[in-house]
Structures are given as C-alpha cells and as structure tokens.
Amino acid sequence: MTWQLTPYTVPLVLATLLGIAGAVVTWRHRSGPVETWGAIVQVSVGLWALLTVCTVSSVPLELKLFWFRSFLVVPPLLTVSTLCFVIHFTGRGDWLTRPRLVALFLFPVATLVLVATNHVHGYMFVDPRVAHGSISLLEYDLQWGTYAVFGLSYALVVVHSTMLSLKILRSRNVYRRISFVIIVATVGSTSMTLFSLAEVSPAPPHFMLLPLAYLAFGTLLIVGTSSITVARKVPVDRVLAVLSLQRGTVVPLARDFVVEAVDNGIIVFDRNDRVVDVNSTAKRLAGGGRPVGKHVTALVPSEIVLRAGDLEAVLDGTEPVRELREELWIRLDDRERCYDVRVSALGDDDDDPVGHVALIHDITEQKRREDQLRAREQELELQTEQLEYQNERLDRFAGIVSHDLRNPLNVAQGYLETMVSEIEDTDADDGPADVTVSVEHLEQIDRSHDRMGDIIEDALALARQGKAITETEAVDLSAVAEDAWANVETRNATLELGDDWSVVADRDRLLNVFENLFRNSLEHGTPGETEDGRASPTVRVGRLADGTGFYVEDDGPGIPDDRKESVLEEGYTTATDGTGFGLAIVRDVTRAHGWSIAVTDAADGGARFEISGVDGSDVDDPALPPLGRRSAE
C-alpha cells in the first residue's frame, strides 16, 4: 500500500486549498509588488501543507523521505517571501534592490543544496525510519543544519515583525488594523513551528502544526486584509492600550481625534506612492470610496480633472509624489471645485523620505469670492473710466460750445451788423422810409443758425453716446443695418448685406453707428454712374472673416493712410458744412460696447470700417426676413 488515510489528511488538504485560494484572491486583486509577494506567501503556505500531507499520507520510507526533503526547503522560502511582502507593505520597497533580493533567496537555495546532499553529510537529519502503528509515521533525528535553517528563519521573522509593529504604531485607521491582522497571522503561525522543532507538538512530527494552525490564522488573514469592513472591527487600539498598561495612550488618541476633526483633508503616501492613511475629511473631499492601498494615479479620475498644474504629472504617474503646492480644479456633480493641495516629505532625510503627506483644503468658496471681488474691481475700474471719460466729454463739450459755435455765431453777427448799418444809413440819408432787407444776408444768417443747431445737436449726441452700455440684447445685425439705411437720405445708393448674424448690443446705439457710417459713405464716397447719369454708390455690410465682428465698406475713393486715425476724432471733417462728429460718435459707441474699431481699405479701394471684439452668433430664426441686396430705388 502506497498511501494511507490519516486523521490529519483532511485538515491538511483543507489548509492546502486555503493557501491556494488565498493566493488566487490576492493575485487577482494585485496592483503592485505588495499583492504579488502576498500571493507568493500564500503559495508557500499551501506548499507547506501539501508536502506535509504527502509526507504523512504516504507509506513507503523512500516516498516519505522524498516529500520530507522537499518540505525542508519551504520554511526558508516562506520566511523570505514574507519578509519581501512586509518590506513592500511598509513602504520600504526601494530598499529591496535586485542584489539584495538575490542575497535573500540564497537562503532557500542553500537549504536546497543541504537537503539534496544530506545523504552524504547528514547535516539536516539522520536515521530516517518508519514507525508502524495505527498509521505509518516518518521518524528522524534532526541535526544542527535544520536548527540553523529555522534559527535564521526566526531571525527574519523578528525583522519583519518589527517592521509591522512600527507600521502599527505609525499608522492609523484601516492600515493600522490590517498591519495588526498580518502580524498576528504571521507570528501566530510561525510560533507553531517552535513546538514541532522542540518535539513537543501535540501533533506528530513533520512540522504539521503550522498548516493546521493556518486554518484559523489564514482565514483571519484573508478575510481581514480583503474586507475593509472586517478590518475596521479589529480592536487594535484596545490591544495596544492593554499592552502599554494604559500609559502613553493619550497623545496618540488626541492626535487621531485632531487628524479626524481637522477641516483639511490628509492623505499619507508611502515610498511607493500608495495611500497608507487618510482622514475622513479627505475621503469626503474625494467623494467617498476606499482610497487606502490605492496608488496615487487611482485617486482622481483623469476625466474629472480640469486644471492641475504641476500636480497633473503626479496624478497621471509621469512623476513620483514630491513636495509641491498646487491648485487642483475638478468637476464633481456638474460643479467645479478647487482644492489647495500641499505635499510635504515625511522623514528627516530630505533626499530619501519615507513617504509624503498631502494636505488638501477646499477653497472653492474662497475662489468664488475672489472672482466676485475681481469682477467688482473690474466693474469699479470700468465705472471710474466711464466717469473720467464723461468728465473728458464735458470738457470737450465746453470746448465745442466755446470754439466751434463761435465761427457761425460770428458770421451771423457780421451779417446782422451789416444789415443794421445799411438800415441806419438809409434812415440818415432819406429819413424814415421803407427798408429793403437783403435776402442774401438773411439766408446767410439762417445758414449760420442751422449750422449752430447742427453743432449743438451733434455735440449732445456725442456726449450721450459716450455713456456706458447698461442693457444689451441679441439683435439681428442685418435688420438693424436695414433700419439705419431707411433713416438716412440714400437717394439711389445700394446696400449689400452679408450672411445673417446676431450680435449682443444696445440696439438703438448700434442703429446710430450704422446711420453715421452710412452717412459718411454716402457723403464722402465717389459713386459710379448709372445709365441715366445718376450716382449709384454701393455700401456693403458683412461679417469679418475671423468671425470676431463686422464691417461697413463702400466703393468710394477711400481714406488716405495719413488720415485713417484722425477721421475718428471729433471735429474732423472735409465738408464745409460738416460738424466732424459722426465718426466720433461711431468710435464712442463701439468703445462703450467694449468693441474696437479700425479704419482700413476695402478690396476695391473704398473706405472700410472694421468693428471687432463683438459677441455674435448665426441667426437661425426662420421668422427673420431674408437678407440680400437692398436698393434705395
């Protein structure tokens, strides 16, 4: 008979399956070296149980020796893999370089060599034999080599247990509890080998007690590390308080309370840029979830990040977590939120920190108030500019009244004095008689009065057009142009309109812009000739090529380059009866809208006025009249 069923076969098989299940679960949830080494640890435990059940359940001595020799390599393999897992778990992964990893694995390799050559030197065990009873058991005498292997294994257990203990003392919340579960499971399971090594185990030899104990400790380990809910219920703080005899626990408890209650979000990263601790405020700012254990690249989805500055390279994994301060704008629940993120290094060595801590503060309301304050400041600046501009206009108006009115007033006064002088001369020579009044003199006086009226009317219009625009609406540019065309004396001129376009403007003042531009084109343009000899100037209105505004142009002689800037100044005119205020009114209205105006040449050489900075869009309203070519004829 080759195999036998023992009371230990089923429990050991269950321990084997538990180790395999733990490895599969850990491997499927892997996101880095921590989970990878965790899976190797579970495989090692499962291998321990498998080789033990094969040793116990086999019957021939040669078969039992084969399985037992294979088993002796597993303890150092389990110890080294557990140490590598703890190194990464505690954030010291940078220490585990390739040469050091090779040095660690020389331990199980050397054990393998000793076991394979044991029949030559007998350093591991001697006198193997089978004791027959109700079941057949392998017996042997352990030698110094086996004790040395387990002694070195225990030394490595002390090292990784110390790392885990420091992790427990320095961590908070879930990570502290997970560390506690790991140290209880590893130390508890490993301590079982002491009984087997001392040959005082209640179970037979072959170090069977560890896989049997793993049924309990392994279940605790798998459930406690994979379920955050279970981990939260581990009473680690109570255990630590009992172990410390209630001394020195006030400071950590107070620190935990402050960290949880502070308004700032706090996230602690290890050397591998994984979250090892987070307070409730940070989880709330991040929208909930379970960030502990996640890499920094998994904290904030890239699709919700609006602006991150230097932090963007950290969030996408291009750069490691480092000291910085940046504003992070994200979109949550269809709202933009802004966070002030300050990352600082942890540890005394600035060149090799043990981790980083990120302080996160929601400054959305602060930014909103800053924007409101900035808008208010801009509004006040605009109002100040408007007041200064109005004062300027008052000064200009006073200058117009005192200067420009003086000439027509003097002309009227001169003709009036001439008429009075002629009347007085007639009375002196002939005595009282009928007085003949010169019609030419009266016409000159009338023209002077009309001229003064025009100056006063245009000056008032200029003063009014310089006021700020307070109410705007979306208006059809072509419709306003057509209305303005109907308001001016166009005679037989032609208006050509471009595509439909809607702009945001004060309609009445935009109407005044078109009226003055049309008058300028019709009064100063040099038109062509129709078949019957009548003038037929053409004025075109259209959208600028870049879509930022509109233009008004004619087919006249244009404006000389040296006069393009001065034509927009008040008082500039080339007509003897002009006031020079029309284009100045256009300039002031465009400025009041926040637009800009430029004087240039049309494609056919005429004058072209381009108004840019206009907020506009296409007109889609089918009720609007079709636009095209409109003639005054």
Coordinates of C-alpha atoms in Angstrom, one line a residue, residues 267-548:
I267 CA -3.5 61.7 2.8
V268 CA -0.3 59.9 3.6
F269 CA 1.7 58.1 0.9
D270 CA 4.4 55.5 1.3
R271 CA 7.6 55.3 -0.7
N272 CA 5.7 53.6 -3.5
D273 CA 3.2 56.4 -3.8
R274 CA 0.4 54.3 -2.3
V275 CA -2.1 55.6 0.2
V276 CA -1.3 54.3 3.7
D277 CA -3.6 56.6 5.6
V278 CA -6.4 59.1 5.0
N279 CA -8.7 61.0 7.3
S280 CA -12.4 61.3 6.9
T281 CA -12.2 64.8 5.5
A282 CA -10.0 63.7 2.6
K283 CA -12.3 60.8 1.8
R284 CA -15.3 63.2 1.8
L285 CA -13.4 65.7 -0.4
A286 CA -12.6 62.8 -2.8
G287 CA -16.2 61.8 -3.0
G288 CA -16.0 58.8 -0.6
G289 CA -14.7 55.4 -1.6
R290 CA -11.8 53.4 -0.1
P291 CA -8.5 55.1 -1.0
V292 CA -6.3 53.2 1.4
G293 CA -4.0 50.9 -0.5
K294 CA -4.6 52.7 -3.9
H295 CA -1.8 54.2 -5.9
V296 CA -1.8 58.0 -6.4
T297 CA -2.8 57.5 -10.0
A298 CA -6.1 55.8 -9.0
L299 CA -7.2 58.6 -6.6
V300 CA -8.6 61.1 -9.0
P301 CA -10.1 60.0 -12.4
S302 CA -8.5 61.9 -15.2
E303 CA -11.9 62.7 -16.8
I304 CA -12.9 65.0 -13.9
V305 CA -9.6 66.9 -13.7
L306 CA -10.0 70.4 -15.2
R307 CA -6.7 72.0 -14.2
A308 CA -3.9 70.6 -12.0
G309 CA -0.7 72.4 -12.9
D310 CA 2.4 70.6 -11.7
L311 CA 0.2 68.1 -9.9
E312 CA -1.0 66.7 -13.2
A313 CA 2.3 64.8 -13.8
V314 CA 1.9 63.2 -10.3
L315 CA -1.7 62.2 -10.8
D316 CA -1.0 60.5 -14.2
G317 CA 2.1 58.7 -12.9
T318 CA 4.6 60.6 -15.1
E319 CA 6.4 61.9 -11.9
P320 CA 6.5 60.4 -8.4
V321 CA 4.9 62.1 -5.4
R322 CA 7.1 65.0 -4.4
E323 CA 6.9 68.2 -2.4
L324 CA 4.8 70.8 -4.2
R325 CA 1.8 73.2 -3.7
E326 CA -0.8 73.5 -6.4
E327 CA -4.4 74.2 -7.0
L328 CA -6.5 71.3 -8.3
W329 CA -9.7 72.0 -10.2
I330 CA -12.1 69.1 -10.7
R331 CA -15.7 68.7 -11.7
L332 CA -17.9 66.9 -9.2
D333 CA -21.7 66.6 -9.6
D334 CA -21.7 69.1 -12.5
R335 CA -19.9 71.7 -10.3
E336 CA -16.4 72.9 -10.5
R337 CA -14.4 72.7 -7.2
C338 CA -11.0 73.9 -6.4
Y339 CA -8.6 72.4 -3.8
D340 CA -5.4 73.7 -2.4
V341 CA -3.0 70.7 -2.3
R342 CA 0.2 70.9 -0.4
V343 CA 2.5 67.9 -0.4
S344 CA 5.3 67.6 2.1
A345 CA 8.0 64.9 2.6
L346 CA 8.0 62.7 5.7
G347 CA 11.2 61.8 7.5
D348 CA 14.5 63.5 8.4
D349 CA 16.3 62.7 5.2
D350 CA 15.1 65.1 2.5
D351 CA 16.9 63.1 -0.2
D352 CA 15.2 59.8 0.8
P353 CA 11.9 60.5 2.6
V354 CA 9.9 57.6 4.0
G355 CA 6.8 59.0 2.4
H356 CA 4.8 62.1 1.8
V357 CA 1.7 63.7 3.3
A358 CA -0.8 65.7 1.3
L359 CA -2.9 68.4 3.0
I360 CA -6.0 69.2 1.0
H361 CA -8.2 72.2 1.6
D362 CA -11.4 73.0 -0.3
I363 CA -11.0 76.6 -1.5
T364 CA -13.9 76.7 -3.9
E365 CA -15.8 79.3 -2.0
Q366 CA -12.7 81.4 -1.5
K367 CA -12.0 81.3 -5.2
R368 CA -15.7 82.2 -5.9
R369 CA -15.4 85.2 -3.6
E370 CA -12.1 86.2 -5.2
D371 CA -13.8 86.0 -8.6
Q372 CA -16.6 88.1 -7.3
L373 CA -14.2 90.6 -5.8
R374 CA -12.2 90.7 -9.1
A375 CA -15.4 91.3 -11.1
R376 CA -16.4 94.0 -8.7
E377 CA -13.0 95.6 -9.0
Q378 CA -13.2 95.5 -12.8
E379 CA -16.7 97.0 -12.6
L380 CA -15.4 99.8 -10.4
E381 CA -12.5 100.3 -12.8
L382 CA -14.9 100.5 -15.7
Q383 CA -17.1 102.9 -13.8
T384 CA -14.1 105.0 -12.9
E385 CA -13.0 105.0 -16.6
Q386 CA -16.6 106.0 -17.6
L387 CA -16.6 108.9 -15.1
E388 CA -13.2 110.1 -16.3
Y389 CA -14.4 109.7 -19.8
Q390 CA -17.6 111.6 -19.1
N391 CA -15.6 114.4 -17.5
E392 CA -13.5 114.4 -20.6
R393 CA -16.6 114.7 -22.7
L394 CA -17.9 117.6 -20.6
D395 CA -14.6 119.4 -21.2
R396 CA -14.9 118.7 -24.9
F397 CA -18.5 119.8 -25.0
A398 CA -17.5 123.0 -23.3
G399 CA -14.7 123.4 -25.9
I400 CA -17.2 122.7 -28.7
V401 CA -19.6 125.3 -27.4
S402 CA -16.9 127.9 -26.9
H403 CA -14.9 127.3 -30.0
D404 CA -17.0 125.6 -32.8
L405 CA -20.1 127.8 -32.2
R406 CA -18.0 131.0 -32.4
N407 CA -17.5 130.8 -36.1
P408 CA -21.2 130.5 -37.3
L409 CA -22.2 132.9 -34.5
N410 CA -19.6 135.5 -35.7
V411 CA -20.9 135.0 -39.3
A412 CA -24.5 135.6 -38.3
Q413 CA -23.5 138.6 -36.1
G414 CA -21.5 140.1 -39.0
Y415 CA -24.4 139.9 -41.4
L416 CA -26.7 141.2 -38.8
E417 CA -24.5 144.2 -38.2
T418 CA -24.2 144.8 -41.9
M419 CA -28.0 144.9 -42.2
V420 CA -28.3 147.2 -39.2
S421 CA -25.7 149.5 -40.7
E422 CA -27.5 149.6 -44.0
I423 CA -30.8 150.4 -42.3
E424 CA -29.2 153.2 -40.3
D425 CA -27.6 154.7 -43.4
T426 CA -30.9 154.6 -45.2
D427 CA -32.6 156.4 -42.3
A428 CA -29.9 159.0 -42.1
D429 CA -30.0 159.9 -45.8
D430 CA -33.7 159.7 -46.7
G431 CA -35.4 159.8 -43.4
P432 CA -38.0 157.3 -42.3
A433 CA -38.9 155.1 -45.3
D434 CA -39.5 151.6 -46.3
V435 CA -36.3 149.5 -45.6
T436 CA -35.2 146.9 -48.1
V437 CA -33.6 143.8 -46.4
S438 CA -31.1 141.8 -48.3
V439 CA -32.4 138.3 -48.8
E440 CA -28.8 137.0 -49.2
H441 CA -27.9 138.4 -45.7
L442 CA -31.0 136.7 -44.2
E443 CA -30.1 133.4 -45.9
Q444 CA -26.5 133.6 -44.5
I445 CA -27.9 134.3 -41.0
D446 CA -30.3 131.4 -41.4
R447 CA -27.5 129.1 -42.5
S448 CA -25.4 130.2 -39.6
H449 CA -28.3 129.4 -37.2
D450 CA -28.8 126.0 -38.9
R451 CA -25.0 125.4 -38.6
M452 CA -25.1 126.2 -34.8
G453 CA -28.1 123.9 -34.4
D454 CA -26.3 121.1 -36.1
I455 CA -23.3 121.6 -34.0
I456 CA -25.3 121.6 -30.8
E457 CA -27.3 118.6 -31.8
D458 CA -24.2 116.6 -32.7
A459 CA -22.3 117.7 -29.6
L460 CA -25.2 116.5 -27.4
A461 CA -25.4 113.2 -29.4
L462 CA -21.6 112.8 -28.9
A463 CA -21.9 113.3 -25.2
R464 CA -24.8 110.9 -24.9
Q465 CA -23.0 108.1 -27.0
G466 CA -20.1 108.2 -24.7
K467 CA -22.1 106.8 -21.8
A468 CA -21.7 103.2 -20.6
I469 CA -23.8 100.4 -22.1
T470 CA -26.0 99.0 -19.4
E471 CA -28.6 97.0 -21.2
T472 CA -27.9 94.7 -24.2
E473 CA -29.8 92.1 -26.2
A474 CA -29.3 89.8 -29.1
V475 CA -30.2 91.7 -32.2
D476 CA -30.1 90.8 -35.9
L477 CA -27.2 92.8 -37.4
S478 CA -28.7 92.9 -40.9
A479 CA -32.1 94.0 -39.7
V480 CA -30.5 96.9 -37.7
A481 CA -28.5 97.9 -40.8
E482 CA -31.6 97.9 -42.9
D483 CA -33.4 100.1 -40.4
A484 CA -30.5 102.5 -40.3
W485 CA -30.4 102.6 -44.1
A486 CA -34.1 103.6 -44.1
N487 CA -33.3 106.5 -41.7
V488 CA -30.7 108.2 -43.9
E489 CA -31.1 110.0 -47.2
T490 CA -29.7 107.3 -49.6
R491 CA -31.1 108.6 -52.9
N492 CA -30.2 106.0 -55.5
A493 CA -27.4 104.2 -53.4
T494 CA -27.3 100.5 -52.9
L495 CA -26.9 98.5 -49.7
E496 CA -25.5 95.0 -49.8
L497 CA -25.9 92.7 -46.8
G498 CA -23.9 89.6 -45.9
D499 CA -25.0 86.4 -44.0
D500 CA -27.5 86.6 -41.2
W501 CA -25.7 87.3 -37.9
S502 CA -26.9 88.1 -34.4
V503 CA -24.9 90.3 -32.0
V504 CA -25.3 91.3 -28.4
A505 CA -25.7 95.1 -28.3
D506 CA -27.7 98.1 -27.4
R507 CA -30.0 98.2 -30.5
D508 CA -30.6 101.9 -30.5
R509 CA -27.0 102.9 -30.2
L510 CA -26.0 100.2 -32.8
L511 CA -28.6 101.8 -35.1
N512 CA -26.8 105.1 -34.6
V513 CA -23.5 103.5 -35.5
F514 CA -24.8 102.3 -38.9
E515 CA -26.6 105.7 -39.6
N516 CA -23.3 107.6 -39.1
L517 CA -21.3 105.1 -41.1
F518 CA -23.8 105.2 -43.9
R519 CA -23.9 109.0 -44.0
N520 CA -20.1 109.1 -44.1
S521 CA -20.0 106.6 -47.1
L522 CA -22.8 108.5 -49.0
E523 CA -21.4 112.0 -48.3
H524 CA -17.7 111.3 -48.9
G525 CA -17.8 108.4 -51.4
T526 CA -17.2 108.9 -55.1
P527 CA -20.0 106.9 -56.7
G528 CA -20.2 105.3 -60.1
E529 CA -22.7 106.3 -62.7
T530 CA -26.0 104.7 -63.8
E531 CA -27.2 104.6 -67.4
D532 CA -29.2 107.8 -66.9
G533 CA -26.2 109.5 -65.3
R534 CA -27.3 109.4 -61.7
A535 CA -24.8 108.4 -59.0
S536 CA -25.1 104.9 -57.6
P537 CA -22.7 104.3 -54.7
T538 CA -22.7 100.9 -53.0
V539 CA -22.3 100.2 -49.3
R540 CA -21.6 96.7 -48.0
V541 CA -22.2 95.3 -44.5
G542 CA -20.8 91.8 -43.6
R543 CA -19.1 89.6 -41.0
L544 CA -15.3 89.7 -40.6
A545 CA -13.5 86.6 -41.9
D546 CA -12.4 85.5 -38.5
G547 CA -16.0 85.9 -37.1
T548 CA -14.9 88.4 -34.4

